[in-house]
Amino acid sequence: MIKNDLFLKALNNESVERPPVWMMRQAGRYLPEFRALREKYDFFTRCKTPELASEITVQPIRIVKPDAAILFSDILVVPQAMGIDVELEDGIGPIIPNPIRSMKDVEQVRIPDINESLGYVMDAIDMTKEMLNNEVPLIGFAGSPWTIFCYAVEGKGSKSYDKAKGFCFSEPVAAHLLLQKITDTTIAYLKEKVKHGVNAVQIFDSWGGMLSPTDYQEFSWYYINQIVEALASETKVIVFGKGCWFALNEMARSKASALGVDWTCSPKNARYLTGGNITLQGNFDPSRLLSPIPTIKKMVHEMIDEFGKDNYIVNLGHGILPNIPVDHAKAFIEAVKEYNK
């Protein structure tokens, strides 16, 4: 049994004394211990070496002490496994040297054997579970098919993903084929993670907010919902769509156990749009962690008051920034643990 099961209780809609808390990207660059490993090993070496990935996953549990761990990995290990080359360039981010631009390109993308191509992730889960020793739950994750598609077609990060959107609108058959291949791979990938013991999974739709509400239904939610449907009987599924407040009502009618909310949607609106029953997660602006510590604690308590302590998981509205002082990250976590109402 998990000793600290607050996170799982919140996903089960159980009443709690205080809400659970964790931070997106909590295993990462704001921690000096993480930066020390970054000096020695490149990014994908860290992802693909189970000893490193498990150590990085557990670092924030020791240092800032959240209520859940999230496996250190990257959403782009999935397209790599599908035969799409992905490189990481310092200061630029992910680069796909040969982006997908035609039906012929899509046809060459494979649906891999998960254990052959992503077995190192499963090894990292096994090691992490051992290191956590049932102290807190472990979250596995994947990028949404649309978000993976954006990188694969655009070739790099973008402010608008015009090439990715343009491919959907000019080559819809090829676009849907690629999205389905990513979806099928992601379902198999997450199911394997569950077999290896993750206690919940989160789908990150980082670029869903780039689409209009109508296009979001066709090119993003349709595929996310396939993943939710496939996983819901096996584990708890959290869906986080950045900038996707307009889809919260539709998402709340799915089998997802919780929905992530970014800082552009108020707790009141999020509760209203989702019908008031589903567990919500979020939505502290990561930049707000640069505020003075007393301000952080005050704002966190106000945020919990607004969301309500039940059916709620405290988190940021996106990943923690690399320039956040560790003491401020700790203050965010401590504020939740000090909450009593």
GROMACS .gro file of C-alpha atoms in nm:
model
  341
    1MET     CA    1   0.000   0.000   0.000
    2ILE     CA    2   0.113   0.356  -0.075
    3LYS     CA    3   0.189   0.532   0.255
    4ASN     CA    4   0.093   0.879   0.133
    5ASP     CA    5  -0.215   0.814  -0.081
    6LEU     CA    6  -0.365   1.167  -0.082
    7PHE     CA    7  -0.310   1.197  -0.458
    8LEU     CA    8  -0.493   0.870  -0.525
    9LYS     CA    9  -0.777   0.968  -0.291
   10ALA     CA   10  -0.825   1.292  -0.484
   11LEU     CA   11  -0.840   1.094  -0.811
   12ASN     CA   12  -1.100   0.867  -0.649
   13ASN     CA   13  -1.317   1.167  -0.547
   14GLU     CA   14  -1.263   1.085  -0.178
   15SER     CA   15  -1.277   1.356   0.086
   16VAL     CA   16  -0.933   1.460   0.220
   17GLU     CA   17  -0.802   1.674   0.507
   18ARG     CA   18  -0.601   1.875   0.258
   19PRO     CA   19  -0.554   1.846  -0.119
   20PRO     CA   20  -0.246   1.666  -0.256
   21VAL     CA   21   0.026   1.862  -0.433
   22TRP     CA   22   0.289   1.798  -0.699
   23MET     CA   23   0.445   2.014  -0.971
   24MET     CA   24   0.472   1.955  -1.342
   25ARG     CA   25   0.843   1.929  -1.433
   26GLN     CA   26   0.925   1.890  -1.064
   27ALA     CA   27   1.206   1.650  -1.164
   28GLY     CA   28   1.409   1.910  -1.344
   29ARG     CA   29   1.623   2.208  -1.403
   30TYR     CA   30   1.540   2.425  -1.100
   31LEU     CA   31   1.719   2.169  -0.878
   32PRO     CA   32   2.100   2.197  -0.839
   33GLU     CA   33   2.115   1.816  -0.808
   34PHE     CA   34   1.951   1.782  -1.150
   35ARG     CA   35   2.185   2.041  -1.303
   36ALA     CA   36   2.486   1.847  -1.170
   37LEU     CA   37   2.371   1.540  -1.367
   38ARG     CA   38   2.298   1.756  -1.672
   39GLU     CA   39   2.664   1.865  -1.674
   40LYS     CA   40   2.771   1.501  -1.708
   41TYR     CA   41   2.508   1.349  -1.936
   42ASP     CA   42   2.314   1.477  -2.238
   43PHE     CA   43   1.934   1.488  -2.227
   44PHE     CA   44   1.843   1.166  -2.404
   45THR     CA   45   2.118   0.978  -2.218
   46ARG     CA   46   1.944   1.081  -1.897
   47CYS     CA   47   1.608   0.967  -2.036
   48LYS     CA   48   1.743   0.635  -2.166
   49THR     CA   49   1.958   0.534  -1.868
   50PRO     CA   50   1.721   0.385  -1.608
   51GLU     CA   51   1.960   0.454  -1.318
   52LEU     CA   52   1.969   0.825  -1.409
   53ALA     CA   53   1.598   0.858  -1.488
   54SER     CA   54   1.499   0.695  -1.157
   55GLU     CA   55   1.744   0.907  -0.956
   56ILE     CA   56   1.611   1.227  -1.121
   57THR     CA   57   1.250   1.117  -1.056
   58VAL     CA   58   1.317   1.070  -0.685
   59GLN     CA   59   1.525   1.389  -0.631
   60PRO     CA   60   1.224   1.620  -0.577
   61ILE     CA   61   1.061   1.367  -0.341
   62ARG     CA   62   1.369   1.398  -0.117
   63ILE     CA   63   1.416   1.774  -0.160
   64VAL     CA   64   1.079   1.950  -0.199
   65LYS     CA   65   0.861   1.659  -0.077
   66PRO     CA   66   0.549   1.664  -0.300
   67ASP     CA   67   0.272   1.403  -0.264
   68ALA     CA   68   0.345   1.225  -0.593
   69ALA     CA   69   0.642   1.150  -0.818
   70ILE     CA   70   0.634   1.181  -1.196
   71LEU     CA   71   0.870   0.965  -1.398
   72PHE     CA   72   1.155   1.161  -1.556
   73SER     CA   73   1.130   1.113  -1.932
   74ASP     CA   74   1.017   1.314  -2.233
   75ILE     CA   75   0.714   1.310  -2.461
   76LEU     CA   76   0.946   1.284  -2.764
   77VAL     CA   77   1.071   0.933  -2.679
   78VAL     CA   78   0.747   0.817  -2.847
   79PRO     CA   79   0.820   0.961  -3.195
   80GLN     CA   80   1.179   0.838  -3.158
   81ALA     CA   81   1.044   0.487  -3.105
   82MET     CA   82   0.826   0.532  -3.416
   83GLY     CA   83   1.134   0.593  -3.632
   84ILE     CA   84   1.121   0.974  -3.632
   85ASP     CA   85   1.463   1.122  -3.556
   86VAL     CA   86   1.459   1.370  -3.267
   87GLU     CA   87   1.759   1.576  -3.159
   88LEU     CA   88   1.789   1.825  -2.877
   89GLU     CA   89   1.980   2.148  -2.942
   90ASP     CA   90   2.087   2.367  -2.650
   91GLY     CA   91   1.901   2.695  -2.647
   92ILE     CA   92   1.664   2.581  -2.923
   93GLY     CA   93   1.494   2.267  -2.791
   94PRO     CA   94   1.380   1.961  -2.985
   95ILE     CA   95   1.463   1.942  -3.355
   96ILE     CA   96   1.322   1.689  -3.603
   97PRO     CA   97   1.578   1.697  -3.889
   98ASN     CA   98   1.339   1.526  -4.135
   99PRO     CA   99   0.989   1.653  -4.055
  100ILE     CA  100   0.679   1.472  -4.183
  101ARG     CA  101   0.543   1.660  -4.482
  102SER     CA  102   0.369   1.403  -4.708
  103MET     CA  103   0.165   1.082  -4.712
  104LYS     CA  104   0.481   0.897  -4.812
  105ASP     CA  105   0.652   1.026  -4.496
  106VAL     CA  106   0.353   0.918  -4.285
  107GLU     CA  107   0.355   0.569  -4.434
  108GLN     CA  108   0.717   0.523  -4.326
  109VAL     CA  109   0.631   0.595  -3.961
  110ARG     CA  110   0.604   0.268  -3.772
  111ILE     CA  111   0.401   0.151  -3.473
  112PRO     CA  112   0.680  -0.001  -3.265
  113ASP     CA  113   0.708  -0.294  -3.027
  114ILE     CA  114   0.701  -0.104  -2.697
  115ASN     CA  115   0.930  -0.334  -2.503
  116GLU     CA  116   1.189  -0.334  -2.782
  117SER     CA  117   1.192   0.039  -2.841
  118LEU     CA  118   1.091   0.183  -2.502
  119GLY     CA  119   1.197  -0.092  -2.264
  120TYR     CA  120   1.438   0.149  -2.095
  121VAL     CA  121   1.137   0.350  -1.971
  122MET     CA  122   0.990   0.036  -1.813
  123ASP     CA  123   1.325  -0.039  -1.649
  124ALA     CA  124   1.325   0.316  -1.508
  125ILE     CA  125   0.975   0.259  -1.365
  126ASP     CA  126   1.089  -0.066  -1.198
  127MET     CA  127   1.390   0.108  -1.042
  128THR     CA  128   1.189   0.412  -0.937
  129LYS     CA  129   0.922   0.201  -0.769
  130GLU     CA  130   1.194   0.029  -0.570
  131MET     CA  131   1.353   0.362  -0.469
  132LEU     CA  132   1.017   0.516  -0.372
  133ASN     CA  133   0.942   0.214  -0.151
  134ASN     CA  134   0.566   0.291  -0.159
  135GLU     CA  135   0.618   0.634   0.000
  136VAL     CA  136   0.421   0.821  -0.270
  137PRO     CA  137   0.241   0.729  -0.596
  138LEU     CA  138   0.424   0.735  -0.929
  139ILE     CA  139   0.276   0.910  -1.234
  140GLY     CA  140   0.356   0.801  -1.589
  141PHE     CA  141   0.289   1.033  -1.881
  142ALA     CA  142   0.276   1.083  -2.255
  143GLY     CA  143   0.225   1.372  -2.491
  144SER     CA  144  -0.110   1.400  -2.666
  145PRO     CA  145  -0.114   1.275  -3.026
  146TRP     CA  146  -0.171   1.632  -3.148
  147THR     CA  147   0.128   1.765  -2.951
  148ILE     CA  148   0.358   1.490  -3.083
  149PHE     CA  149   0.219   1.555  -3.433
  150CYS     CA  150   0.305   1.926  -3.398
  151TYR     CA  151   0.674   1.850  -3.339
  152ALA     CA  152   0.687   1.577  -3.605
  153VAL     CA  153   0.540   1.800  -3.878
  154GLU     CA  154   0.672   2.142  -3.777
  155GLY     CA  155   1.024   2.007  -3.718
  156LYS     CA  156   1.081   2.220  -3.408
  157GLY     CA  157   0.901   2.430  -3.148
  158SER     CA  158   0.685   2.713  -3.279
  159LYS     CA  159   0.468   2.998  -3.157
  160SER     CA  160   0.180   2.907  -3.388
  161TYR     CA  161   0.245   2.561  -3.544
  162ASP     CA  162   0.123   2.687  -3.880
  163LYS     CA  163   0.295   2.406  -4.074
  164ALA     CA  164   0.137   2.141  -3.852
  165LYS     CA  165  -0.207   2.301  -3.882
  166GLY     CA  166  -0.159   2.353  -4.255
  167PHE     CA  167  -0.079   1.983  -4.301
  168CYS     CA  168  -0.405   1.892  -4.123
  169PHE     CA  169  -0.608   2.118  -4.349
  170SER     CA  170  -0.432   2.046  -4.682
  171GLU     CA  171  -0.360   1.673  -4.627
  172PRO     CA  172  -0.632   1.558  -4.385
  173VAL     CA  173  -0.609   1.188  -4.475
  174ALA     CA  174  -0.233   1.178  -4.413
  175ALA     CA  175  -0.271   1.389  -4.098
  176HIS     CA  176  -0.535   1.158  -3.949
  177LEU     CA  177  -0.327   0.851  -4.036
  178LEU     CA  178  -0.027   0.994  -3.852
  179LEU     CA  179  -0.240   1.099  -3.554
  180GLN     CA  180  -0.386   0.747  -3.535
  181LYS     CA  181  -0.042   0.587  -3.547
  182ILE     CA  182   0.072   0.810  -3.262
  183THR     CA  183  -0.247   0.727  -3.069
  184ASP     CA  184  -0.206   0.350  -3.110
  185THR     CA  185   0.159   0.372  -3.001
  186THR     CA  186   0.071   0.590  -2.701
  187ILE     CA  187  -0.202   0.351  -2.582
  188ALA     CA  188   0.039   0.056  -2.595
  189TYR     CA  189   0.310   0.263  -2.424
  190LEU     CA  190   0.089   0.378  -2.136
  191LYS     CA  191  -0.061   0.031  -2.087
  192GLU     CA  192   0.292  -0.108  -2.050
  193LYS     CA  193   0.370   0.163  -1.794
  194VAL     CA  194   0.065   0.057  -1.594
  195LYS     CA  195   0.182  -0.305  -1.604
  196HIS     CA  196   0.511  -0.191  -1.453
  197GLY     CA  197   0.337  -0.018  -1.166
  198VAL     CA  198   0.265   0.350  -1.233
  199ASN     CA  199  -0.033   0.454  -1.020
  200ALA     CA  200  -0.181   0.705  -1.267
  201VAL     CA  201  -0.102   0.854  -1.608
  202GLN     CA  202  -0.117   1.208  -1.741
  203ILE     CA  203  -0.163   1.314  -2.103
  204PHE     CA  204   0.002   1.647  -2.182
  205ASP     CA  205  -0.165   1.839  -2.464
  206SER     CA  206   0.081   2.126  -2.468
  207TRP     CA  207  -0.025   2.267  -2.805
  208GLY     CA  208  -0.399   2.197  -2.805
  209GLY     CA  209  -0.466   2.566  -2.744
  210MET     CA  210  -0.328   2.641  -3.092
  211LEU     CA  211  -0.644   2.494  -3.247
  212SER     CA  212  -0.991   2.645  -3.277
  213PRO     CA  213  -1.257   2.468  -3.068
  214THR     CA  214  -1.393   2.291  -3.377
  215ASP     CA  215  -1.050   2.182  -3.501
  216TYR     CA  216  -0.956   2.076  -3.148
  217GLN     CA  217  -1.238   1.822  -3.149
  218GLU     CA  218  -1.123   1.674  -3.480
  219PHE     CA  219  -0.746   1.681  -3.450
  220SER     CA  220  -0.681   1.655  -3.075
  221TRP     CA  221  -0.965   1.553  -2.847
  222TYR     CA  222  -1.083   1.269  -3.075
  223TYR     CA  223  -0.742   1.103  -3.027
  224ILE     CA  224  -0.693   1.190  -2.659
  225ASN     CA  225  -1.032   1.038  -2.584
  226GLN     CA  226  -0.927   0.710  -2.750
  227ILE     CA  227  -0.638   0.696  -2.502
  228VAL     CA  228  -0.865   0.778  -2.208
  229GLU     CA  229  -1.114   0.509  -2.314
  230ALA     CA  230  -0.837   0.251  -2.352
  231LEU     CA  231  -0.673   0.326  -2.016
  232ALA     CA  232  -0.963   0.420  -1.787
  233SER     CA  233  -1.040   0.062  -1.683
  234GLU     CA  234  -0.674   0.004  -1.590
  235THR     CA  235  -0.564   0.325  -1.415
  236LYS     CA  236  -0.653   0.685  -1.335
  237VAL     CA  237  -0.606   0.921  -1.631
  238ILE     CA  238  -0.538   1.294  -1.599
  239VAL     CA  239  -0.575   1.511  -1.909
  240PHE     CA  240  -0.397   1.846  -1.919
  241GLY     CA  241  -0.458   2.070  -2.217
  242LYS     CA  242  -0.274   2.401  -2.205
  243GLY     CA  243  -0.496   2.680  -2.333
  244CYS     CA  244  -0.785   2.435  -2.379
  245TRP     CA  245  -1.039   2.581  -2.136
  246PHE     CA  246  -1.295   2.576  -2.420
  247ALA     CA  247  -1.283   2.194  -2.420
  248LEU     CA  248  -1.322   2.143  -2.043
  249ASN     CA  249  -1.695   2.073  -2.069
  250GLU     CA  250  -1.640   1.799  -2.327
  251MET     CA  251  -1.341   1.657  -2.136
  252ALA     CA  252  -1.546   1.638  -1.815
  253ARG     CA  253  -1.793   1.404  -1.987
  254SER     CA  254  -1.514   1.157  -2.064
  255LYS     CA  255  -1.373   0.877  -1.847
  256ALA     CA  256  -1.080   1.095  -1.735
  257SER     CA  257  -1.036   1.097  -1.356
  258ALA     CA  258  -0.899   1.452  -1.345
  259LEU     CA  259  -0.846   1.752  -1.569
  260GLY     CA  260  -0.552   1.990  -1.555
  261VAL     CA  261  -0.619   2.363  -1.579
  262ASP     CA  262  -0.372   2.636  -1.672
  263TRP     CA  263  -0.355   2.978  -1.505
  264THR     CA  264  -0.567   3.153  -1.770
  265CYS     CA  265  -0.882   2.980  -1.642
  266SER     CA  266  -1.008   3.078  -1.296
  267PRO     CA  267  -1.103   2.806  -1.045
  268LYS     CA  268  -1.463   2.931  -1.056
  269ASN     CA  269  -1.481   2.903  -1.437
  270ALA     CA  270  -1.306   2.564  -1.434
  271ARG     CA  271  -1.561   2.428  -1.186
  272TYR     CA  272  -1.847   2.580  -1.384
  273LEU     CA  273  -1.726   2.445  -1.720
  274THR     CA  274  -1.668   2.094  -1.583
  275GLY     CA  275  -1.998   2.066  -1.395
  276GLY     CA  276  -1.846   2.082  -1.048
  277ASN     CA  277  -1.785   1.710  -0.989
  278ILE     CA  278  -1.465   1.599  -1.162
  279THR     CA  279  -1.129   1.638  -0.989
  280LEU     CA  280  -0.935   1.940  -1.117
  281GLN     CA  281  -0.559   1.996  -1.109
  282GLY     CA  282  -0.370   2.323  -1.127
  283ASN     CA  283  -0.338   2.611  -1.182
  284PHE     CA  284  -0.075   2.834  -1.016
  285ASP     CA  285   0.114   3.048  -1.267
  286PRO     CA  286   0.472   2.908  -1.263
  287SER     CA  287   0.611   3.265  -1.282
  288ARG     CA  288   0.431   3.342  -0.957
  289LEU     CA  289   0.686   3.121  -0.780
  290LEU     CA  290   0.919   3.419  -0.819
  291SER     CA  291   0.697   3.613  -0.575
  292PRO     CA  292   0.812   3.655  -0.214
  293ILE     CA  293   0.753   3.339  -0.009
  294PRO     CA  294   0.476   3.492   0.210
  295THR     CA  295   0.293   3.593  -0.111
  296ILE     CA  296   0.328   3.243  -0.257
  297LYS     CA  297   0.181   3.088   0.058
  298LYS     CA  298  -0.106   3.337   0.072
  299MET     CA  299  -0.190   3.283  -0.296
  300VAL     CA  300  -0.177   2.903  -0.262
  301HIS     CA  301  -0.422   2.913   0.030
  302GLU     CA  302  -0.653   3.143  -0.169
  303MET     CA  303  -0.630   2.906  -0.467
  304ILE     CA  304  -0.731   2.609  -0.253
  305ASP     CA  305  -1.019   2.808  -0.107
  306GLU     CA  306  -1.141   2.884  -0.459
  307PHE     CA  307  -1.110   2.529  -0.594
  308GLY     CA  308  -1.218   2.365  -0.267
  309LYS     CA  309  -1.007   2.110  -0.081
  310ASP     CA  310  -1.190   1.805  -0.224
  311ASN     CA  311  -1.179   1.689  -0.587
  312TYR     CA  312  -0.867   1.898  -0.626
  313ILE     CA  313  -0.494   1.841  -0.683
  314VAL     CA  314  -0.271   2.144  -0.627
  315ASN     CA  315  -0.026   2.198  -0.911
  316LEU     CA  316   0.116   2.465  -1.137
  317GLY     CA  317  -0.062   2.576  -1.453
  318HIS     CA  318   0.237   2.449  -1.657
  319GLY     CA  319   0.589   2.320  -1.584
  320ILE     CA  320   0.809   2.479  -1.317
  321LEU     CA  321   1.058   2.727  -1.465
  322PRO     CA  322   1.435   2.670  -1.443
  323ASN     CA  323   1.496   3.001  -1.262
  324ILE     CA  324   1.271   2.927  -0.963
  325PRO     CA  325   1.463   2.923  -0.630
  326VAL     CA  326   1.436   2.584  -0.458
  327ASP     CA  327   1.313   2.755  -0.139
  328HIS     CA  328   1.020   2.897  -0.336
  329ALA     CA  329   0.931   2.555  -0.476
  330LYS     CA  330   0.945   2.419  -0.121
  331ALA     CA  331   0.723   2.704  -0.001
  332PHE     CA  332   0.463   2.614  -0.265
  333ILE     CA  333   0.452   2.253  -0.138
  334GLU     CA  334   0.463   2.356   0.230
  335ALA     CA  335   0.176   2.601   0.182
  336VAL     CA  336  -0.048   2.312   0.078
  337LYS     CA  337   0.066   2.094   0.368
  338GLU     CA  338  -0.005   2.381   0.610
  339TYR     CA  339  -0.356   2.430   0.474
  340ASN     CA  340  -0.632   2.342   0.719
  341LYS     CA  341  -0.995   2.428   0.667
   0.00000   0.00000   0.00000
